[in-house]
Amino acid sequence: MGLLEKAIVLATQAHAGQLDTDGSPYIFHPLRLMLAVHTPEQQMAAVLHDTLEHTQLSVQDLEGAGLPASVIEAVRILTRPEDEPRMSAARRAMQHPIAYAVKLADVRDNMDMRRIPQPMAEDYERQEEYRHVLQLLTG
């Protein structure tokens, strides 16, 4: 099994049972990101980008899978503590080329309101935050 396939399996197993806001399997979000970026390293980081934040996977698990250090570093950089503002996380991601590509794809995917069947006020507020983050990322 290649490294990208290992990353996909890890992410799929880690996100098993999780649902996105539209009720679809959560893994669809990381898979969409994986398809939106270009290099194998970006694809691995994209499919794994939420594992440290939203699953039981650890950095040690990623290392144990034999993933490249650059991918693990990107996933670590993309992991946003709950109390960290989105702008701060975006600035951090901008400093790492793999993390930057994934963050840009992530923000664009998160801005797709089709993921939210019945948007509420807090969803629109979050969209406004994402617009500011996208402006930062795209200059």
Tab-separated table of N, CA and C in Angstrom, residues 2 4 7-8 13-14 19 23 31 35 37 39 58 71-72 91 93 96 116 123-124 127-128 130:
chain	number	residue	atom	x	y	z
A	2	GLY	N	0.573	2.198	-0.859
A	2	GLY	CA	1.324	3.438	-0.922
A	2	GLY	C	0.981	4.367	0.231
A	4	LEU	N	-0.172	7.482	0.203
A	4	LEU	CA	-1.461	8.166	0.081
A	4	LEU	C	-2.591	7.227	0.487
A	7	ALA	N	-2.718	7.004	4.177
A	7	ALA	CA	-3.326	8.209	4.751
A	7	ALA	C	-4.845	8.159	4.620
A	8	ILE	N	-5.338	7.705	3.474
A	8	ILE	CA	-6.785	7.610	3.264
A	8	ILE	C	-7.394	6.607	4.238
A	13	GLN	N	-10.718	5.439	8.842
A	13	GLN	CA	-10.936	4.732	10.106
A	13	GLN	C	-11.116	5.715	11.260
A	14	ALA	N	-10.319	6.771	11.277
A	14	ALA	CA	-10.384	7.738	12.379
A	14	ALA	C	-11.715	8.492	12.395
A	19	LEU	N	-20.370	12.477	11.378
A	19	LEU	CA	-21.209	13.052	10.335
A	19	LEU	C	-20.924	14.532	10.169
A	23	GLY	N	-25.326	15.782	7.381
A	23	GLY	CA	-25.665	14.399	7.659
A	23	GLY	C	-24.864	13.375	6.868
A	31	LEU	N	-11.833	14.138	1.982
A	31	LEU	CA	-11.636	13.594	0.627
A	31	LEU	C	-11.805	14.681	-0.434
A	35	LEU	N	-8.858	15.941	-3.131
A	35	LEU	CA	-9.032	16.061	-4.575
A	35	LEU	C	-8.820	17.490	-5.077
A	37	VAL	N	-6.325	19.553	-4.021
A	37	VAL	CA	-4.908	19.944	-3.996
A	37	VAL	C	-4.138	19.069	-4.986
A	39	THR	N	-0.175	17.993	-5.044
A	39	THR	CA	0.958	17.090	-4.835
A	39	THR	C	0.572	15.950	-3.894
A	58	SER	N	-3.052	10.419	16.940
A	58	SER	CA	-2.008	11.276	17.498
A	58	SER	C	-0.890	11.429	16.474
A	71	VAL	N	4.521	15.999	5.875
A	71	VAL	CA	3.065	15.826	5.936
A	71	VAL	C	2.597	15.903	7.387
A	72	ILE	N	3.297	15.227	8.263
A	72	ILE	CA	2.936	15.241	9.688
A	72	ILE	C	3.027	16.662	10.236
A	91	ARG	N	-2.780	32.284	9.569
A	91	ARG	CA	-1.426	32.880	9.493
A	91	ARG	C	-0.350	31.812	9.704
A	93	ALA	N	-0.652	28.598	9.058
A	93	ALA	CA	-0.642	27.716	7.881
A	93	ALA	C	0.074	28.363	6.702
A	96	HIS	N	3.822	27.455	5.896
A	96	HIS	CA	4.224	26.101	5.489
A	96	HIS	C	3.533	25.794	4.161
A	116	ILE	N	-24.633	22.889	4.913
A	116	ILE	CA	-25.483	23.225	6.062
A	116	ILE	C	-26.934	23.272	5.569
A	123	ASP	N	-24.091	30.251	11.649
A	123	ASP	CA	-23.483	29.747	10.411
A	123	ASP	C	-23.080	30.907	9.505
A	124	TYR	N	-23.920	31.916	9.417
A	124	TYR	CA	-23.605	33.090	8.604
A	124	TYR	C	-22.452	33.887	9.215
A	127	GLN	N	-19.368	32.098	8.310
A	127	GLN	CA	-19.055	32.357	6.902
A	127	GLN	C	-18.326	33.679	6.746
A	128	GLU	N	-18.718	34.661	7.526
A	128	GLU	CA	-18.039	35.958	7.480
A	128	GLU	C	-16.586	35.813	7.938
A	130	TYR	N	-14.820	33.107	7.660
A	130	TYR	CA	-14.144	32.407	6.558
A	130	TYR	C	-13.820	33.358	5.409
